[in-house]
């Protein structure tokens, strides 16, 4: 079925907000097996909105709109859609009751324009709004369907997941099930090369790779008559994928690396400390972004200067002089010094050249050393990443630390 | 002049990428005084692309397109635009020379499809691409103008700034000049209230406030016949704004707080160390995100556990027992302990409850204490922010630390 997404709102035309609704809805429609032919955005203008609906229906059967359902004068979507679909607005008792209860609870007087939200097209299937006051709806006419949802992304996505998705699934002749596999330590082209035997000549499930800030994702998707069939096909393909690139996979459920590592540490009750130079606190910031991490995360010593490395971690002046701050020896002494002061089960260190300055022919920008003390042993890793920019480089160093911990424990 | 933005690319319809080009171009067109009437996205499909151009030109005079200019078969924008504007593609010698030089430099063979990029509409004004191989162009026909730019945001924005902007400025009857003023420590509604005498009845310059992750921005914009007149009007209004809310302003040029603080420290050669608890390394990560900061940034001790606070910073056990880790006393001892070990000119500390757990009636989520040692004195600040979520709360604590430093030095 051919579909289009129509966003309504002058604020979009001013460039005041990014249209994330359209991205979300495009992904969802494609997964349902609908073809998305157009994205359109119009302002709060009745004439242009109506014209657009007419135009889309020339070659599409389904329109998803967002925005223009609120209580104010410039919220016109409902009125225009009614006109285009030859229906009229009538009082929707259930919605009115909910609105009245809502305003009573909030101790606020319901103004006249708020009542507007309780009027719905007479033939509409009304969709509750769990996260706001304006309901959405679906309206059909002569084989064409319009689904109208509120503009705020939080309201829209909840309504889509809980109300619109079940409605659309009935219309779709097929279902797509997919899993997002996340890997680290392998580039996109190498990933593709290794998976070639699975990709070549494969029509379903499909495999698609995505490069993503220093890591690579793989989407396995299957479009079948039922959810169960599709899920089974995806899982069977996942087993084949694991046989080829299993060592690089850290999540089969689209979780990020810090979440995976943090959960492991909390489950195994392993305490963690870090000694950071080039990441400058990013490792600690990522870790402490996880709620509940205080059970296992003890400290991070961000020793940016050489003095701090010597004072806080006991890195020896001779080591710094002989090998430099960015060296395996310094990484090792940082991790071991950290272990002496913190006693944490895992002590991880990092030192490197994030750029843009500070590189040399022997030690170019993007060179990073990571050290880790775990179960009485110290391991070190040298990483020479391609130099993208300071932020990317720092993030890649952070991911490399997480990857090492993930493999150690 | 009425305008529309037309994005070309099937990947947009799949929801694989967010259309940030449209946001950027909408802002730019509005600033130039053009009305943006529509955003449209179509796939790499010649028929629908041509139809869309026809439709837009019914009530617009200017179309900006992005995407579909590359060397591959599905890059069709140029061909379709030619047809719609009654022109034909001819070899553009200058572009061909550049392409040949480019491929020679890269030691790569130029394939036939790459030559496609050197063919341009015969009447086009060609725009160089500084960041890629596909040039853009402007083409006029019977009072209508199409401007075609490449899809990758980095190539598009550079081309727009350097080539398209001067071209469009000539077409615009007016210019908008604006300045983005950034404030911290004042909410959006209070900001608006304080500025009411300036906002009320004001038509030019206009003032608009924006809430932004814990801070507030104010846009002062003026639309005048010339750039000079508009800039003068904006600057005069800025002086009036400063008289009302000057104490909250930290940048008049849309710089973020960490950039402002880092520059100040580097200019004044003041060294800095931090002792972080609830921000968990975010302060250090933000600081070390600034290139060159190693001149002044010494270390951050991320003391997440109480043991770490005692061991690394000499916070006394009695203090933690009597007042708790989140208290003015602990913040003070953290800053003073940090000063003893680091000797940095400015030593800043933070301890607080980021949530979602860990709050109590006496110490609710969002309570933060900040300490700072500077010029022999210790100052402390208590902040009770509204509890939004863990990430927002941590970011607000970070901004409060930067704000304190900004006011001290």
Coordinates of C-alpha atoms in Angstrom, one line a residue, chain B:
Chain B
X1 CA 9.2 35.7 -2.1
X2 CA 7.5 32.3 -1.6
X3 CA 9.8 29.3 -1.5
X4 CA 9.8 25.6 -0.9
X5 CA 12.4 23.0 0.1
X6 CA 12.5 19.8 -1.9
X7 CA 14.6 16.9 -0.6
X8 CA 15.4 14.0 -3.0
X9 CA 16.4 10.6 -1.7
X10 CA 14.9 7.2 -1.0
X11 CA 16.9 6.9 2.2
X12 CA 14.9 9.7 3.7
X13 CA 11.6 7.9 2.9
X14 CA 13.0 4.8 4.6
X15 CA 13.6 6.8 7.8
X16 CA 17.3 5.9 7.6
X17 CA 18.4 9.5 8.1
X18 CA 17.0 12.6 9.8
X19 CA 16.4 15.5 7.4
X20 CA 18.6 18.1 9.0
X21 CA 19.2 19.9 5.7
X22 CA 15.6 21.1 5.7
X23 CA 15.9 22.6 9.2
X24 CA 19.0 24.4 8.2
X25 CA 17.7 25.7 4.9
X26 CA 14.4 26.8 6.5
X27 CA 16.2 28.9 9.1
X28 CA 18.4 30.4 6.4
X29 CA 15.6 31.2 4.0
X30 CA 13.5 32.8 6.8
X31 CA 16.5 34.9 7.8
X32 CA 16.8 36.1 4.3
X33 CA 13.2 37.2 4.4
X34 CA 11.8 34.4 2.1
X35 CA 8.6 32.7 3.2
X36 CA 9.0 28.9 3.3
X37 CA 5.6 27.4 2.3
X38 CA 6.4 23.7 2.0
X39 CA 8.9 21.0 2.7
X40 CA 8.7 18.0 0.4
X41 CA 10.6 14.8 0.1
X42 CA 10.5 12.4 -2.8
X43 CA 12.5 9.3 -3.6
X44 CA 14.9 8.8 -6.5
X45 CA 12.0 8.7 -8.9
X46 CA 12.0 11.0 -12.0
X47 CA 8.2 11.1 -12.5
X48 CA 7.3 12.1 -9.0
X49 CA 10.2 14.6 -8.8
X50 CA 9.0 16.4 -12.0
X51 CA 5.4 16.5 -10.8
X52 CA 6.5 18.0 -7.5
X53 CA 8.5 20.8 -9.1
X54 CA 5.5 21.6 -11.3
X55 CA 3.2 21.7 -8.3
X56 CA 5.4 23.9 -6.2
X57 CA 5.8 26.4 -8.9
X58 CA 2.1 26.9 -8.9
X59 CA 2.4 29.2 -5.9
X60 CA 6.1 29.5 -5.2
X61 CA 8.9 31.3 -7.1
X62 CA 11.9 29.6 -5.5
X63 CA 12.8 25.9 -4.9
X64 CA 15.8 24.7 -3.0
X65 CA 16.6 21.0 -3.7
X66 CA 19.1 18.8 -1.9
X67 CA 20.3 15.4 -3.0
X68 CA 20.4 13.4 -6.3
X69 CA 23.4 15.2 -7.8
X70 CA 25.9 12.3 -7.4
X71 CA 27.5 10.1 -10.1
X72 CA 25.2 7.0 -9.8
X73 CA 22.3 6.0 -12.0
X74 CA 19.7 7.0 -9.4
X75 CA 21.0 10.6 -9.2
X76 CA 18.5 12.3 -11.4
X77 CA 17.8 15.7 -10.0
X78 CA 19.8 17.6 -12.7
X79 CA 18.1 15.8 -15.6
X80 CA 14.6 16.5 -14.2
X81 CA 15.3 20.1 -13.3
X82 CA 16.6 20.6 -16.9
X83 CA 13.4 19.3 -18.3
X84 CA 11.2 21.3 -16.0
X85 CA 13.2 24.5 -16.7
X86 CA 13.4 23.9 -20.5
X87 CA 17.2 23.7 -20.6
X88 CA 19.7 21.0 -21.6
X89 CA 22.8 19.5 -20.0
X90 CA 26.2 20.5 -21.5
X91 CA 29.8 19.8 -20.5
X92 CA 31.0 22.3 -17.9
X93 CA 34.7 22.5 -18.7
X94 CA 35.8 24.0 -15.3
X95 CA 34.1 21.2 -13.3
X96 CA 35.6 18.5 -15.6
X97 CA 39.1 19.9 -15.1
X98 CA 38.5 19.9 -11.3
X99 CA 37.3 16.3 -11.3
X100 CA 40.2 15.2 -13.4
X101 CA 42.7 16.8 -11.0
X102 CA 40.9 15.4 -8.0
X103 CA 41.0 11.8 -9.3
X104 CA 44.7 12.2 -10.4
X105 CA 45.5 13.4 -6.9
X106 CA 43.8 10.4 -5.3
X107 CA 45.5 8.1 -7.8
X108 CA 42.1 6.8 -8.9
X109 CA 40.7 6.2 -12.3
X110 CA 37.8 8.4 -13.1
X111 CA 34.9 6.1 -14.2
X112 CA 32.4 7.1 -16.9
X113 CA 29.6 7.8 -14.4
X114 CA 31.8 10.3 -12.6
X115 CA 32.0 12.4 -15.7
X116 CA 28.2 12.8 -15.4
X117 CA 28.9 15.3 -12.6
X118 CA 30.6 17.7 -15.0
X119 CA 27.4 18.1 -17.1
X120 CA 25.4 21.2 -16.1
X121 CA 22.3 23.0 -17.4
X122 CA 23.5 25.4 -20.2
X123 CA 22.1 28.5 -18.5
X124 CA 23.0 27.5 -14.9
X125 CA 25.1 29.5 -12.5
X126 CA 27.4 26.7 -11.2
X127 CA 28.3 26.5 -7.5
X128 CA 31.6 24.9 -6.5
X129 CA 31.6 22.0 -4.0
X130 CA 34.5 22.6 -1.6
X131 CA 33.7 19.4 0.4
X132 CA 32.9 16.9 -2.3
X133 CA 32.8 16.2 -6.0
X134 CA 29.2 17.1 -7.1
X135 CA 28.8 20.8 -7.9
X136 CA 25.4 22.6 -7.3
X137 CA 23.8 25.2 -9.5
X138 CA 21.0 27.8 -9.8
X139 CA 18.7 27.8 -12.8
X140 CA 16.1 30.5 -13.7
X141 CA 13.2 30.2 -16.1
X142 CA 10.2 32.5 -16.6
X143 CA 10.6 34.2 -13.2
X144 CA 11.1 31.0 -11.3
X145 CA 14.3 29.8 -9.7
X146 CA 15.6 26.4 -8.7
X147 CA 18.7 26.0 -6.7
X148 CA 20.2 22.4 -6.5
X149 CA 22.6 21.4 -3.8
X150 CA 24.2 18.0 -2.9
X151 CA 22.6 15.9 -0.1
X152 CA 25.4 15.4 2.4
X153 CA 24.9 18.1 5.1
X154 CA 28.6 19.0 5.3
X155 CA 28.7 19.7 1.5
X156 CA 25.4 21.4 1.4
X157 CA 26.0 23.8 4.3
X158 CA 29.4 24.8 3.0
X159 CA 28.0 25.4 -0.5
X160 CA 25.1 27.3 0.9
X161 CA 27.2 29.6 3.0
X162 CA 29.8 30.3 0.4
X163 CA 27.9 30.3 -2.9
X164 CA 24.1 30.2 -2.5
X165 CA 23.8 32.8 0.2
X166 CA 25.4 35.6 -1.8
X167 CA 23.3 34.6 -4.8
X168 CA 20.1 34.7 -2.7
X169 CA 20.9 37.9 -0.9
X170 CA 20.7 39.7 -4.3
X171 CA 17.2 38.3 -4.7
X172 CA 15.9 39.3 -1.3
X173 CA 14.3 42.7 -0.9
X174 CA 15.2 42.8 2.8
X175 CA 17.8 41.2 5.1
X176 CA 17.3 39.8 8.5
X177 CA 20.2 40.2 11.0
X178 CA 19.9 38.4 14.3
X179 CA 21.9 37.7 17.4
X180 CA 21.4 34.8 19.8
X181 CA 21.9 35.8 23.4
X182 CA 22.5 33.0 25.9
X183 CA 21.6 33.2 29.5
X184 CA 21.8 30.9 32.6
X185 CA 20.1 31.0 35.9
X186 CA 16.7 32.4 34.8
X187 CA 13.7 30.5 33.6
X188 CA 11.9 31.2 30.3
X189 CA 8.8 32.7 31.8
X190 CA 10.8 34.9 34.1
X191 CA 12.9 36.0 31.2
X192 CA 9.8 36.9 29.2
X193 CA 8.3 38.8 32.2
X194 CA 11.5 40.9 32.7
X195 CA 11.7 41.7 29.0
X196 CA 8.0 42.5 28.6
X197 CA 8.5 46.3 28.4
X198 CA 10.7 45.6 25.3
X199 CA 8.5 42.8 23.8
X200 CA 5.2 44.6 24.1
X201 CA 4.2 46.5 21.0
X202 CA 7.6 45.8 19.4
X203 CA 7.5 45.0 15.7
X204 CA 11.2 45.3 14.8
X205 CA 13.6 44.2 16.2
X206 CA 11.6 41.2 17.4
X207 CA 12.6 39.3 20.6
X208 CA 11.9 35.6 21.0
X209 CA 12.9 33.3 23.9
X210 CA 13.8 29.7 23.6
X211 CA 14.2 27.2 26.5
X212 CA 17.2 24.9 25.9
X213 CA 18.4 22.0 28.1
X214 CA 18.5 24.0 31.4
X215 CA 19.3 27.3 29.9
X216 CA 17.4 30.1 28.0
X217 CA 18.2 31.7 24.7
X218 CA 16.9 35.0 23.4
X219 CA 16.9 35.8 19.7
X220 CA 16.9 39.5 18.7
X221 CA 16.1 39.8 15.0
X222 CA 15.7 42.8 12.7
X223 CA 14.5 42.8 9.1
X224 CA 15.6 45.9 7.2
X225 CA 16.5 47.1 3.8
X226 CA 20.2 46.7 4.4
X227 CA 22.4 44.6 6.6
X228 CA 23.9 47.7 8.2
X229 CA 20.5 49.1 9.3
X230 CA 19.4 45.7 10.6
X231 CA 22.7 45.1 12.6
X232 CA 22.4 48.6 14.1
X233 CA 18.8 48.0 15.2
X234 CA 19.8 44.7 16.8
X235 CA 22.7 46.1 18.6
X236 CA 20.7 49.0 20.0
X237 CA 18.1 46.5 21.3
X238 CA 20.8 44.4 22.8
X239 CA 21.9 47.3 25.0
X240 CA 18.3 47.6 26.3
X241 CA 18.2 43.9 26.9
X242 CA 21.5 44.0 28.8
X243 CA 20.1 46.8 31.1
X244 CA 17.2 44.5 32.1
X245 CA 18.8 41.0 32.3
X246 CA 22.6 41.6 31.9
X247 CA 23.5 39.6 35.0
X248 CA 22.1 36.4 33.4
X249 CA 23.8 36.8 30.0
X250 CA 27.0 34.8 29.4
X251 CA 27.2 35.1 25.6
X252 CA 25.9 37.5 23.0
X253 CA 27.2 35.3 20.1
X254 CA 25.5 32.0 20.6
X255 CA 28.5 30.4 22.2
X256 CA 27.9 27.7 24.8
X257 CA 29.0 28.1 28.5
X258 CA 31.9 25.7 28.4
X259 CA 33.4 27.4 25.4
X260 CA 33.1 30.8 27.2
X261 CA 34.6 29.6 30.4
X262 CA 37.4 27.6 28.8
X263 CA 38.5 30.7 26.7
X264 CA 38.5 32.9 29.8
X265 CA 40.7 30.4 31.7
X266 CA 43.1 30.1 28.8
X267 CA 43.3 33.8 28.3
X268 CA 43.9 34.5 32.0
X269 CA 46.2 31.4 32.4
X270 CA 44.2 30.1 35.4
X271 CA 44.6 26.4 36.1
X272 CA 41.6 24.3 36.9
X273 CA 40.8 21.0 38.7
X274 CA 37.5 19.5 39.6
X275 CA 36.1 17.0 42.1
X276 CA 32.9 15.4 40.8
X277 CA 30.3 13.2 42.4
X278 CA 26.9 13.5 40.8
X279 CA 28.1 14.8 37.5
X280 CA 30.3 11.7 37.3
X281 CA 33.0 13.0 34.9
X282 CA 30.7 15.2 32.8
X283 CA 32.4 18.4 33.9
X284 CA 35.8 17.0 32.9
X285 CA 34.5 15.5 29.7
X286 CA 33.0 18.9 28.7
X287 CA 36.2 20.8 29.6
X288 CA 38.5 18.4 27.8
X289 CA 36.2 18.5 24.8
X290 CA 37.8 21.9 24.1
X291 CA 41.0 21.7 22.1
X292 CA 44.0 23.3 23.8
X293 CA 42.5 23.0 27.3
X294 CA 45.5 20.9 28.5
X295 CA 47.3 24.3 29.0
X296 CA 45.0 25.0 32.1
X297 CA 43.1 21.8 32.9
X298 CA 45.0 19.7 35.4
X299 CA 42.7 16.9 36.7
X300 CA 39.3 15.8 37.8
X301 CA 38.8 13.4 40.6
X302 CA 35.5 11.6 40.0
X303 CA 34.9 10.4 43.6
X304 CA 31.6 8.4 43.2
X305 CA 31.9 6.4 46.4
X306 CA 32.4 7.7 49.9
X307 CA 35.6 5.8 50.2
X308 CA 37.0 7.7 47.2
X309 CA 35.9 11.0 48.6
X310 CA 37.8 10.3 51.8
X311 CA 40.9 8.7 50.2
X312 CA 41.3 11.1 47.2
X313 CA 40.1 14.4 48.7
X314 CA 40.5 13.9 52.5
X315 CA 36.8 14.4 53.2
X316 CA 36.4 13.4 56.8
X317 CA 34.3 10.4 57.8
X318 CA 32.6 12.5 60.5
X319 CA 31.5 15.0 57.9
X320 CA 30.0 12.3 55.7
X321 CA 28.3 10.7 58.8
X322 CA 27.0 14.0 60.3
X323 CA 25.9 15.8 57.1
X324 CA 25.8 13.2 54.4
X325 CA 27.7 13.0 51.0
X326 CA 25.2 15.6 49.6
X327 CA 25.8 18.6 51.9
X328 CA 27.5 21.9 51.9
X329 CA 30.1 20.6 54.3
X330 CA 31.1 17.7 52.0
X331 CA 31.2 20.0 48.9
X332 CA 33.5 22.4 50.9
X333 CA 35.8 19.6 52.0
X334 CA 35.9 18.2 48.5
X335 CA 37.0 21.5 47.0
X336 CA 39.5 22.2 49.7
X337 CA 40.9 18.7 49.6
X338 CA 41.3 19.0 45.8
X339 CA 43.1 22.3 46.3
X340 CA 45.6 20.6 48.7
X341 CA 46.4 17.8 46.2
X342 CA 46.3 19.7 42.9
X343 CA 47.2 23.3 43.8
X344 CA 45.2 24.5 40.8
X345 CA 44.1 28.2 40.8
X346 CA 40.5 27.1 40.7
X347 CA 39.2 24.0 42.4
X348 CA 35.6 23.2 41.9
X349 CA 33.5 20.4 43.5
X350 CA 30.0 19.1 43.1
X351 CA 27.9 16.6 45.0
X352 CA 24.2 16.0 44.5
X353 CA 21.3 13.7 43.9
X354 CA 20.8 13.1 40.1
X355 CA 18.0 10.6 40.6
X356 CA 15.8 8.8 39.7
X357 CA 16.4 7.1 43.0
X358 CA 18.3 8.3 46.1
X359 CA 16.0 11.2 47.1
X360 CA 14.3 11.9 50.5
X361 CA 12.0 14.5 51.8
X362 CA 14.9 16.5 53.3
X363 CA 17.2 15.9 50.3
X364 CA 15.0 15.5 47.2
X365 CA 16.3 14.5 43.8
X366 CA 17.8 17.6 42.2
X367 CA 19.5 18.9 45.3
X368 CA 23.1 19.9 44.4
X369 CA 26.0 21.6 46.3
X370 CA 28.9 23.2 44.6
X371 CA 32.1 24.3 46.2
X372 CA 34.9 26.4 44.8
X373 CA 38.3 27.4 46.1
X374 CA 39.7 30.5 44.4
X375 CA 42.2 33.2 45.6
X376 CA 42.3 31.7 49.1
X377 CA 38.6 31.6 49.6
X378 CA 36.0 28.8 49.5
X379 CA 32.5 29.6 48.3
X380 CA 29.6 27.2 48.3
X381 CA 26.3 27.2 46.5
X382 CA 23.2 25.2 47.1
X383 CA 21.0 24.5 44.1
X384 CA 17.6 22.9 44.2
X385 CA 16.7 22.3 40.6
X386 CA 13.4 21.0 39.4
X387 CA 13.8 17.2 38.8
X388 CA 13.4 16.5 35.1
X389 CA 15.4 13.3 34.6
X390 CA 18.8 12.0 35.5
X391 CA 20.5 13.3 32.4
X392 CA 18.9 16.8 32.5
X393 CA 19.7 17.0 36.2
X394 CA 23.3 16.1 35.7
X395 CA 23.6 18.6 32.9
X396 CA 22.1 21.3 35.0
X397 CA 24.6 20.6 37.7
X398 CA 27.4 20.9 35.2
X399 CA 26.1 24.2 33.9
X400 CA 25.9 25.5 37.5
X401 CA 29.5 24.6 38.0
X402 CA 30.5 26.5 34.8
X403 CA 28.3 29.4 35.8
X404 CA 30.0 29.7 39.2
X405 CA 33.5 29.7 37.6
X406 CA 32.4 32.2 35.0
X407 CA 31.2 34.6 37.8
X408 CA 34.3 34.1 40.0
X409 CA 37.0 34.8 37.4

